[in-house]
CSV table of C-alpha atoms and ligand atoms in Angstrom, one decimal:
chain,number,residue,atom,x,y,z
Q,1,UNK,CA,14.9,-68.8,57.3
Q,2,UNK,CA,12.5,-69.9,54.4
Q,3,UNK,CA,10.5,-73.0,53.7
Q,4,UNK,CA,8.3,-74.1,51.3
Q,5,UNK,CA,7.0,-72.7,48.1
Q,6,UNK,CA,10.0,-70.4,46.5
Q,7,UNK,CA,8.4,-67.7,44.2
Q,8,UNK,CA,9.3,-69.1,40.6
Q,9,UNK,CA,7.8,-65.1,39.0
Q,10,UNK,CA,8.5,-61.6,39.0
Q,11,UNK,CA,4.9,-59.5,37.8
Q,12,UNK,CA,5.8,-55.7,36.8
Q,13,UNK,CA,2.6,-54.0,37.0
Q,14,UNK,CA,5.0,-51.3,35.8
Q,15,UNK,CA,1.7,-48.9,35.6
Q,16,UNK,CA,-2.1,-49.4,36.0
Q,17,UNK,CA,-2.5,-46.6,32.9
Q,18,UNK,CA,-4.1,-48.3,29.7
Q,19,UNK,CA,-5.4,-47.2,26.2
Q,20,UNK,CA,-8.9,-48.7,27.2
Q,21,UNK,CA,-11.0,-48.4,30.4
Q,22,UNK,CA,-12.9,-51.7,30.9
Q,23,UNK,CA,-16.0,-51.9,33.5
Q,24,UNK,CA,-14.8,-54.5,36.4
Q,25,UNK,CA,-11.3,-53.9,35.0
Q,26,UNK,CA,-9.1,-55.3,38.2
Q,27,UNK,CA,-7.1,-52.3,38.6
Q,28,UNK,CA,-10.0,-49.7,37.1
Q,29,UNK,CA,-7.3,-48.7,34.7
Q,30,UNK,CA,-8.0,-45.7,32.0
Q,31,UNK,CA,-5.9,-43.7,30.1
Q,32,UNK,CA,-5.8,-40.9,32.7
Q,33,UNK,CA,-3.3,-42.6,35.2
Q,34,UNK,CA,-0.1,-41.1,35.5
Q,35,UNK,CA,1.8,-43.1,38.0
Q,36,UNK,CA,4.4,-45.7,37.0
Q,37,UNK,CA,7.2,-47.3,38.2
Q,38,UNK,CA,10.3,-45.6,37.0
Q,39,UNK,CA,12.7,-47.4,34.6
Q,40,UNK,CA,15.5,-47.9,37.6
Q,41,UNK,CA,13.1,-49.6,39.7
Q,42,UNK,CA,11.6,-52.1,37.0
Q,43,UNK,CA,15.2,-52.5,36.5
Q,44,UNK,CA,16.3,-53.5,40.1
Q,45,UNK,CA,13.6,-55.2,40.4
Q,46,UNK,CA,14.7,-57.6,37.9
Q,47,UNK,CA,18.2,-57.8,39.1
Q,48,UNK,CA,16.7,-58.4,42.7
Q,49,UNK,CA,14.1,-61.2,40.8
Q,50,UNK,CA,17.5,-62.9,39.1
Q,51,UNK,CA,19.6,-62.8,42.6
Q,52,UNK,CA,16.5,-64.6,44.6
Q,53,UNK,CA,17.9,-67.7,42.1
Q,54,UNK,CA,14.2,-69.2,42.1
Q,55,UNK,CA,12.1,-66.7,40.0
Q,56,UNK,CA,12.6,-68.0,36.2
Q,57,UNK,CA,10.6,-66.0,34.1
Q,58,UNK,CA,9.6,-62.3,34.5
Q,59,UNK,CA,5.7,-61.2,33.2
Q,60,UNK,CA,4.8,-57.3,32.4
Q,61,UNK,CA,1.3,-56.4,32.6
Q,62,UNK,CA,-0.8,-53.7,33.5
Q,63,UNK,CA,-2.2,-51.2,32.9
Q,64,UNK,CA,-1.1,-51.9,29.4
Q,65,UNK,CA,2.6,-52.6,29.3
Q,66,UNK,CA,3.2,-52.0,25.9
Q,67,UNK,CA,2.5,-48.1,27.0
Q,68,UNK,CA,5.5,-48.2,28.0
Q,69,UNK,CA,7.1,-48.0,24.4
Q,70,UNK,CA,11.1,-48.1,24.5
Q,71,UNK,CA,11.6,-49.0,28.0
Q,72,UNK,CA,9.5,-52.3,27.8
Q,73,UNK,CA,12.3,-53.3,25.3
Q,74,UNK,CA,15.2,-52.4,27.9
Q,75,UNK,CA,13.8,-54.4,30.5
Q,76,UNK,CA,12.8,-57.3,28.6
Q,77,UNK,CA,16.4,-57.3,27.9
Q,78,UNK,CA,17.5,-57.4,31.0
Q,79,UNK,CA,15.6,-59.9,31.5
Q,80,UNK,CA,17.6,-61.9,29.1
Q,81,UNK,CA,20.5,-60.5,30.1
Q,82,UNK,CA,19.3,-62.4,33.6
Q,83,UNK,CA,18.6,-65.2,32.3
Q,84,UNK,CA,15.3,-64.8,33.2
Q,85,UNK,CA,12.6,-65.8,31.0
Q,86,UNK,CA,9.7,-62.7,30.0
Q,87,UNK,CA,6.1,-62.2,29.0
Q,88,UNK,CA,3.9,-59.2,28.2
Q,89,UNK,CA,0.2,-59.1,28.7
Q,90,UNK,CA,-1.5,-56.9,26.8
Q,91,UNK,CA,-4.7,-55.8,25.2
Q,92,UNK,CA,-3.2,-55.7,21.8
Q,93,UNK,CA,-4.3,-51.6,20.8
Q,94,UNK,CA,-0.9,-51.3,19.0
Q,95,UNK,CA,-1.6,-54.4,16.5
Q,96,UNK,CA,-3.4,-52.2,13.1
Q,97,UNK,CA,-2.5,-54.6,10.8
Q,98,UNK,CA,-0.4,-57.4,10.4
Q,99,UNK,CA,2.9,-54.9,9.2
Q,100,UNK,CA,2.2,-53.0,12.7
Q,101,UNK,CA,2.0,-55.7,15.2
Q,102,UNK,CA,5.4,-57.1,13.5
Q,103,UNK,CA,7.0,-54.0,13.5
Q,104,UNK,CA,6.2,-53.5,17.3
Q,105,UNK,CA,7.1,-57.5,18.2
Q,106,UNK,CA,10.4,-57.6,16.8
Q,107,UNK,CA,12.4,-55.4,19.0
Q,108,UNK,CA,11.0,-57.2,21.9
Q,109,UNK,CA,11.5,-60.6,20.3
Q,110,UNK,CA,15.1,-59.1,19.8
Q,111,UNK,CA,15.5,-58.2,23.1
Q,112,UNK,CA,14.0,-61.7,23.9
Q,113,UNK,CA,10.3,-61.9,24.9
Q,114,UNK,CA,9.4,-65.6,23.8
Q,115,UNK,CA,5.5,-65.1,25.2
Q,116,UNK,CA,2.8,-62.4,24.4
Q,117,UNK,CA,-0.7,-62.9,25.7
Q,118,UNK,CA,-3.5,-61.1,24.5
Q,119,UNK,CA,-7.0,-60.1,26.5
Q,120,UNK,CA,-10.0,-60.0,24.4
Q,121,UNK,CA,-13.6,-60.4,24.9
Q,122,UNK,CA,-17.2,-58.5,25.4
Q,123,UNK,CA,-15.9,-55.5,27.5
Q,124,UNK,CA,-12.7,-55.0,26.0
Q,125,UNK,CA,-14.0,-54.6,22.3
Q,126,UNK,CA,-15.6,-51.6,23.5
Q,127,UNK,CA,-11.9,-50.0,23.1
Q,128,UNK,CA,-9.6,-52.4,20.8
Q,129,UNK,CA,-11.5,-54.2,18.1
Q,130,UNK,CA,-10.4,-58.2,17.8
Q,131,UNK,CA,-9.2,-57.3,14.6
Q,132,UNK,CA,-5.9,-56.6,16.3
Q,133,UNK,CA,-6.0,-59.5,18.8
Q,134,UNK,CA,-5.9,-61.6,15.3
Q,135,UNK,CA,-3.2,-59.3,13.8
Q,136,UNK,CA,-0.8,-59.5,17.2
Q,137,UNK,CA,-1.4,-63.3,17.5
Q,138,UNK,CA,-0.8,-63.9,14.2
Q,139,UNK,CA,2.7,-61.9,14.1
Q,140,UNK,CA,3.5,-63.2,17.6
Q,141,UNK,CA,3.5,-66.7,15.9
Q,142,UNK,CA,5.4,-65.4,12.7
Q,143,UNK,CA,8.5,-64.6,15.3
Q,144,UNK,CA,8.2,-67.5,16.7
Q,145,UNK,CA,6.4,-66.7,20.2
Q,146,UNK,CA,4.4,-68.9,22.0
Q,147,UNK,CA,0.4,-66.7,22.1
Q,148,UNK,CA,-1.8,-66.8,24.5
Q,149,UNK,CA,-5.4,-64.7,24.2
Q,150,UNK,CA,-7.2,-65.3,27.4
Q,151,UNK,CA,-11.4,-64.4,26.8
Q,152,UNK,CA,-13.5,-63.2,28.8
Q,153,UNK,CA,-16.0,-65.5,30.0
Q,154,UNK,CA,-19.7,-64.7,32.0
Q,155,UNK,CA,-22.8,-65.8,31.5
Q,156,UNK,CA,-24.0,-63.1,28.6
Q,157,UNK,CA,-21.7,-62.3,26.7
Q,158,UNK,CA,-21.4,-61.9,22.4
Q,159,UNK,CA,-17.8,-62.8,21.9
Q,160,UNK,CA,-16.3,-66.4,22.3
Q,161,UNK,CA,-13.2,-68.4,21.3
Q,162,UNK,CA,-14.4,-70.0,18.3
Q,163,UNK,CA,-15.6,-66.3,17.1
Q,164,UNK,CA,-11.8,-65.1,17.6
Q,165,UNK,CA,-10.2,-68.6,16.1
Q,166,UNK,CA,-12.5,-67.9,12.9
Q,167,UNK,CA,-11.2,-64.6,12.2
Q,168,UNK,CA,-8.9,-64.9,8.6
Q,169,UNK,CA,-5.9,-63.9,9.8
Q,170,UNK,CA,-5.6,-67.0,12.4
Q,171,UNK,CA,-7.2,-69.2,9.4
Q,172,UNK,CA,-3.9,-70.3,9.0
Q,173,UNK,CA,-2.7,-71.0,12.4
Q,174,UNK,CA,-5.7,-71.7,14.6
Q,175,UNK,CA,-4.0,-75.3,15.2
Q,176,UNK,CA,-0.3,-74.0,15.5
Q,177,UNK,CA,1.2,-75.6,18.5
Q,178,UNK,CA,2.4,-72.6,19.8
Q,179,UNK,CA,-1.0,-70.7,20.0
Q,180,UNK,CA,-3.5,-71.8,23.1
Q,181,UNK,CA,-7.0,-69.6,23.0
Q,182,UNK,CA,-9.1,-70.0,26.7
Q,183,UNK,CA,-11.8,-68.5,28.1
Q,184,UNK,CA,-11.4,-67.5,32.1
Q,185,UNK,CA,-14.2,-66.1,34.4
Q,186,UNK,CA,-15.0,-61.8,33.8
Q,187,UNK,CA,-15.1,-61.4,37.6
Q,188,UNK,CA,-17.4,-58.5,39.4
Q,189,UNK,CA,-14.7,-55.9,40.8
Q,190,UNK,CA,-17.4,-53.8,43.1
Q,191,UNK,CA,-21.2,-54.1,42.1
Q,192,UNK,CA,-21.4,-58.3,42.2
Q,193,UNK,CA,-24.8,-57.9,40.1
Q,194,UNK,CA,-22.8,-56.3,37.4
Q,195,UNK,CA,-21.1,-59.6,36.2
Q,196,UNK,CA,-23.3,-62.9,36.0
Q,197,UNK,CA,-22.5,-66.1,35.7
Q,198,UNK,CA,-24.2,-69.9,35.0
Q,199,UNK,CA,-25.1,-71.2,38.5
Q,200,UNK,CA,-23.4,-74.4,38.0
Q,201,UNK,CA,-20.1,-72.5,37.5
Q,202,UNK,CA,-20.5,-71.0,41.5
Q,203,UNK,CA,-18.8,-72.8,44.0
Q,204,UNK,CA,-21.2,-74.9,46.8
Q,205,UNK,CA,-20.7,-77.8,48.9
Q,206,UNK,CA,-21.3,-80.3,45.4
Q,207,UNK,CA,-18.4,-78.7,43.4
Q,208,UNK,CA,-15.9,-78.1,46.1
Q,209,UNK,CA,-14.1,-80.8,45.1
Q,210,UNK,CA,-13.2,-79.3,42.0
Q,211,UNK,CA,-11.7,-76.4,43.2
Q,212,UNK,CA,-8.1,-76.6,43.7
Q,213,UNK,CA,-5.4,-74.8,46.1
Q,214,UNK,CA,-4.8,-70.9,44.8
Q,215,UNK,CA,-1.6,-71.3,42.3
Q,216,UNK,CA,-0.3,-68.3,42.4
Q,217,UNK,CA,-0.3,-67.2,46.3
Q,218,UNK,CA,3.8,-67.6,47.1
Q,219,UNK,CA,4.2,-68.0,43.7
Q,220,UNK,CA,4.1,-65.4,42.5
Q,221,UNK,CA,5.8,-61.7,43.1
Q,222,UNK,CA,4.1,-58.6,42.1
Q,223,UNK,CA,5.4,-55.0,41.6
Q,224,UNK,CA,2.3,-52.6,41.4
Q,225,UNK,CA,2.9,-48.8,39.8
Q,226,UNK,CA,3.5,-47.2,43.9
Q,227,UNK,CA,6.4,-50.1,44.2
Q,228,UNK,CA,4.6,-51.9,46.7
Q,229,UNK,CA,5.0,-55.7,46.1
Q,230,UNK,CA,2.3,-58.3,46.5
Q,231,UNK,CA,2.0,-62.0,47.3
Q,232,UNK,CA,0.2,-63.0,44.3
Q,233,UNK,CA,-1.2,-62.0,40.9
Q,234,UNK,CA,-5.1,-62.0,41.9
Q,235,UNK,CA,-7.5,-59.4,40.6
Q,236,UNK,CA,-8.9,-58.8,43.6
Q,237,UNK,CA,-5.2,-58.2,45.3
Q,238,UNK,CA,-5.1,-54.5,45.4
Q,239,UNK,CA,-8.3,-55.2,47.8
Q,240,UNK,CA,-6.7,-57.4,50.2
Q,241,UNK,CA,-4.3,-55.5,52.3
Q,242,UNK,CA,-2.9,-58.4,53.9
Q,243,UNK,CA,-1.5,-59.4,50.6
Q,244,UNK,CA,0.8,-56.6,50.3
Q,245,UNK,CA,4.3,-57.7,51.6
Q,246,UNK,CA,6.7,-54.7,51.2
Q,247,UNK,CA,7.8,-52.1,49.2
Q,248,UNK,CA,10.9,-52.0,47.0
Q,249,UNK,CA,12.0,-48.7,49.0
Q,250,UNK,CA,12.6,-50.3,52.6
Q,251,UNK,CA,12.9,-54.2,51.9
Q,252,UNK,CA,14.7,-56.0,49.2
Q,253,UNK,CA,12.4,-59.2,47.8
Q,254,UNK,CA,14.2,-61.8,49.1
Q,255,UNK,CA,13.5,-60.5,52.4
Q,256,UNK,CA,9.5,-60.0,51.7
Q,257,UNK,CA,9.4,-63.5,50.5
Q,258,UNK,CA,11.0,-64.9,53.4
Q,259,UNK,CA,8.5,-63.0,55.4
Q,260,UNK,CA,5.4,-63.7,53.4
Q,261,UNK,CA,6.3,-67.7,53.1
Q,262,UNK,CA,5.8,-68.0,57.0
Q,263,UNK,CA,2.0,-66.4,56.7
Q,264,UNK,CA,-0.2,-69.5,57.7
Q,265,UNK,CA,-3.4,-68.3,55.9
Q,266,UNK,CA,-1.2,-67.6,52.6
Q,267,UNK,CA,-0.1,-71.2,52.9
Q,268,UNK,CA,-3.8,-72.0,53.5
Q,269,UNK,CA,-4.5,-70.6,50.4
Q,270,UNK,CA,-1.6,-71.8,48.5
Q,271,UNK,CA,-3.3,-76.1,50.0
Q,272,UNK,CA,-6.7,-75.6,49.7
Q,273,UNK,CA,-7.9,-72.4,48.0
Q,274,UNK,CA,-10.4,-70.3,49.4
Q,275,UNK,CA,-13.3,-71.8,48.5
Q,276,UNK,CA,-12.3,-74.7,51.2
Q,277,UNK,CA,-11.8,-71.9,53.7
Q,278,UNK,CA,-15.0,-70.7,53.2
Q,279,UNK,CA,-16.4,-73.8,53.5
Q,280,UNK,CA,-14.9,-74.6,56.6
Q,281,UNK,CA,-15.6,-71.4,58.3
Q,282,UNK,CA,-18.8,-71.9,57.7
Q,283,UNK,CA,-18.8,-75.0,59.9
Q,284,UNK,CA,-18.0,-72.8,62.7
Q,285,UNK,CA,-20.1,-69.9,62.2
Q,286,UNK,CA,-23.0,-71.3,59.7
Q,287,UNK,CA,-24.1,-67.5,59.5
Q,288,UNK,CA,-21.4,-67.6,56.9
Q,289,UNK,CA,-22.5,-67.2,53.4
Q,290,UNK,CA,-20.3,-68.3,50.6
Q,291,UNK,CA,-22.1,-71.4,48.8
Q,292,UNK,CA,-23.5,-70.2,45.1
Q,293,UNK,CA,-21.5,-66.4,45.3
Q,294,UNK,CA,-18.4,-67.1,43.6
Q,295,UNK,CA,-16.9,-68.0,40.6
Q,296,UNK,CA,-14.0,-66.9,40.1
Q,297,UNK,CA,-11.7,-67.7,43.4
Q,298,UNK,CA,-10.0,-64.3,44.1
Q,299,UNK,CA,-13.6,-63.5,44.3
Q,300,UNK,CA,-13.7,-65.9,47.3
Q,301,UNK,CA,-10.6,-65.1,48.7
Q,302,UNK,CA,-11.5,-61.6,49.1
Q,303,UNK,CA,-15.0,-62.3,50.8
Q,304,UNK,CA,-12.2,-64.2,53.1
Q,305,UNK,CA,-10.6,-61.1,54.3
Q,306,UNK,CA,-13.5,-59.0,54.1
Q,307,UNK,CA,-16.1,-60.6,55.5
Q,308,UNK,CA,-15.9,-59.9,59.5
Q,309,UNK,CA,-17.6,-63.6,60.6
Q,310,UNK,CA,-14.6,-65.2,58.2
Q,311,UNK,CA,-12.3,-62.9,59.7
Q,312,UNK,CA,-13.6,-64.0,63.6
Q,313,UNK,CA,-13.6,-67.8,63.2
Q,314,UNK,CA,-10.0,-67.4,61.2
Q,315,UNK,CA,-8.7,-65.6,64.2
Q,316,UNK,CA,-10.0,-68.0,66.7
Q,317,UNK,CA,-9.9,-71.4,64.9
Q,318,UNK,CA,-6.8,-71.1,62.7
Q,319,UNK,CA,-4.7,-73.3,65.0
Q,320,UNK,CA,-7.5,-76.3,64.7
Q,321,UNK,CA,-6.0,-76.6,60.9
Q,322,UNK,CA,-2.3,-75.9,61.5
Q,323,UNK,CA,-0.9,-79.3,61.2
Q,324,UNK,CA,-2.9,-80.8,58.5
Q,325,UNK,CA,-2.0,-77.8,56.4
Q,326,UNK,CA,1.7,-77.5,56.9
Q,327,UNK,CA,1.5,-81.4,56.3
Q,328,UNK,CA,0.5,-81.2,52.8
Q,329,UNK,CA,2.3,-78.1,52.2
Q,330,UNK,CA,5.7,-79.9,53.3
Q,331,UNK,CA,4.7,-82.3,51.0
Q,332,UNK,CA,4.0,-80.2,47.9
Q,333,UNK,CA,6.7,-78.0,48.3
Q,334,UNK,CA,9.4,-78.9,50.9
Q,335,UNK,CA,10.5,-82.0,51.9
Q,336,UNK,CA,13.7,-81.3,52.9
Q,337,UNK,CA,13.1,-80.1,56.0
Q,338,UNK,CA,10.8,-80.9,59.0
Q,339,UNK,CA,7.9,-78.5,59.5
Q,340,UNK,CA,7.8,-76.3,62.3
Q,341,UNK,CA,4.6,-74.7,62.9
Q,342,UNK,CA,5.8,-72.2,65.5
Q,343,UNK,CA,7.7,-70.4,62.3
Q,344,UNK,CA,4.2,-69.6,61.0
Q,345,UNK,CA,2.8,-66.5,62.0
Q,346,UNK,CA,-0.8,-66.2,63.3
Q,347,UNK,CA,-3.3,-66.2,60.5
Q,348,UNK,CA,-5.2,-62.7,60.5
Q,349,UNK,CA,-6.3,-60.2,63.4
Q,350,UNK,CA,-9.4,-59.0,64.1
P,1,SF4,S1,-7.5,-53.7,28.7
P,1,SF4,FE1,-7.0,-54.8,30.6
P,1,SF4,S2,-5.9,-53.4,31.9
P,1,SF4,FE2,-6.9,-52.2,30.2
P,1,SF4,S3,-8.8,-51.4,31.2
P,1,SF4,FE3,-9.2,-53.4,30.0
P,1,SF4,S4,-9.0,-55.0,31.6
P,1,SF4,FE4,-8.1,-53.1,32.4
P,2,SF4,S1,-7.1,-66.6,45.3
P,2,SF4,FE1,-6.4,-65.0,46.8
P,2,SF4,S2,-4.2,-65.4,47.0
P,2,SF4,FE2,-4.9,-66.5,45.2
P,2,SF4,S3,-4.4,-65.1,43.5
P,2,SF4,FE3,-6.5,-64.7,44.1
P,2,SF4,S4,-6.4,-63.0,45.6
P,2,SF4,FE4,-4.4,-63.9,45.4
């Protein structure tokens, strides 16, 4: 039996391969990767997404989705065909000109993709110039999508969202309603000197207020290149063992969400965020250092299930939170039935 948060997306991370080979890329993608989930298994995948009856949209990403050339277009269409809305992330390497980012959007806005986002920023102009994040976001709009380009943000950096919204092909749509432009945090995938950022953007005890429950843990479905499916869409997932649920060769989703949704330290995550875990496990064990480390929360949530003192007080103290959390998870996401905190499963092992 399930209970409360349903998973409302499907994420194909139909292959980790990609035109471009970013330092602190999340899933040290290159062009060199060969493995890739197979056509029939994106396919089922989305059939499986559509049966579950709570996933609503379906998002491709990578890797570099749009690698995938014809059979991107087949299952975005069977996403429609679904009824399931789609999105593809990408780092827009196919978007030359204008003429060339249309001519590769319309099939999939034929098939039915409504959303494209785009990924710009310091590190990834070392392989596709922002030239052709302008191009792709300004045909994207032309067929009537809804563009998102997501910046990178750390503290050094060259390239910001007023230097992409200044470019002359977005001169004429920089305030279109359907085109949003954000920056989000560059986060440090193995050497944490490698990325900085401003010291007022780390979470400590004076910000932890602003840092809200993860919104993607539960949420969230994800399909990497091997089959293996994941509880969320966090960069630093593919480091987290405990976040992989299944595999589409022995379990069907709706089985690995059922499963997953009775994980009490996923629900954790899903109330508070990580950053509050940290902060409480620090109360117990005040060897615990987390305050002025992290800025981006994946980055917190992996010092969660890899730091061994987190792990320890986690495995001993879990219980301590149990009702409180359930509480406000009820609350948020199920009120239809009563909690019962014996349907949780302990919180990690040590
Ligand atoms: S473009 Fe994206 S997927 Fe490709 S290497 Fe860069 S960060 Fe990774
Ligand atoms: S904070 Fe943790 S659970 Fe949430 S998306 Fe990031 S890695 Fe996943």
């Amino acid at each position: 039996m399930t209970f409360g948060r349903q998973p409302s997306t499907l994420t194909l991370l139909s292959t980790y391969r990609c035109t471009a080979a970013c330092e602190n890329c999340c899933f040290a993608s290159h062009p060199g990767i060969e493995e890739r989930l197979s056509l029939t298994d994106m396919l089922n995948a989305i059939d499986q997404a559509a049966a579950l009856g709570s996933i609503s949209l379906v998002v491709f990403s990578g890797g570099e989705c749009f690698m995938l050339e014809e059979e991107l277009i087949i299952a975005v269409a069977r996403c429609t065909e679904r009824r399931l809305a789609s999105r593809c992330v990408s780092n827009g390497y196919w978007a030359t000109s204008i003429k060339a980012a249309h001519d590769r959007l319309d099939p999939l806005r034929r098939a039915g993709l409504r959303e494209l986002n785009l990924s710009t920023g310091d590190h990834h102009q070392k392989y596709v110039p922002v030239e052709r994040i302008a191009f792709g976001a300004a045909a994207g709009i032309a067929l009537g999508m809804h563009v998102v380009v997501v910046v990178e943000r750390e503290l050094d950096r060259n390239f910001r969202s007023q230097t992409l919204l200044s470019h002359p092909a977005l001169a004429a749509i920089r305030d279109h309603p359907n085109l949003t432009v954000f920056d989000s945090p560059w986060m440090p995938m193995e050497d944490r000197a490698s990325v900085k950022h401003g010291a007022g953007t780390l979470a400590n005890r004076s910000n932890l207020h602003r840092r809200p429950g993860c919104d993607s843990v539960l949420d969230t479905m994800v399909v990497n290149p091997r089959g293996e499916v994941g509880a969320c869409c966090g960069l630093t997932r593919e480091q987290i063992p405990e976040m992989k649920i299944g595999s589409l060769s022995d379990m069907t989703l709706a089985e690995m969400a059922g499963s997953a949704g009775h994980d009490f330290l996923k629900i954790w995550l899903s109330v508070e965020g990580p950053e509050h875990i940290l902060a409480w496990a620090a109360t117990k064990d005040p060897r615990i250092d987390w305050e002025d480390l992290y800025n981006h929360h994946c980055d917190a949530c992996r010092a969660i299930y890899q730091d061994p003192r987190v792990r320890a007080v986690l495995a001993r103290h879990w219980h301590e939170r149990r009702d409180d959390i359930l509480s406000r998870y009820r609350l948020a996401h199920d009120r239809t039935r009563p909690v019962v905190p014996e349907e949780t499963t302990a919180v990690i092992s040590i």
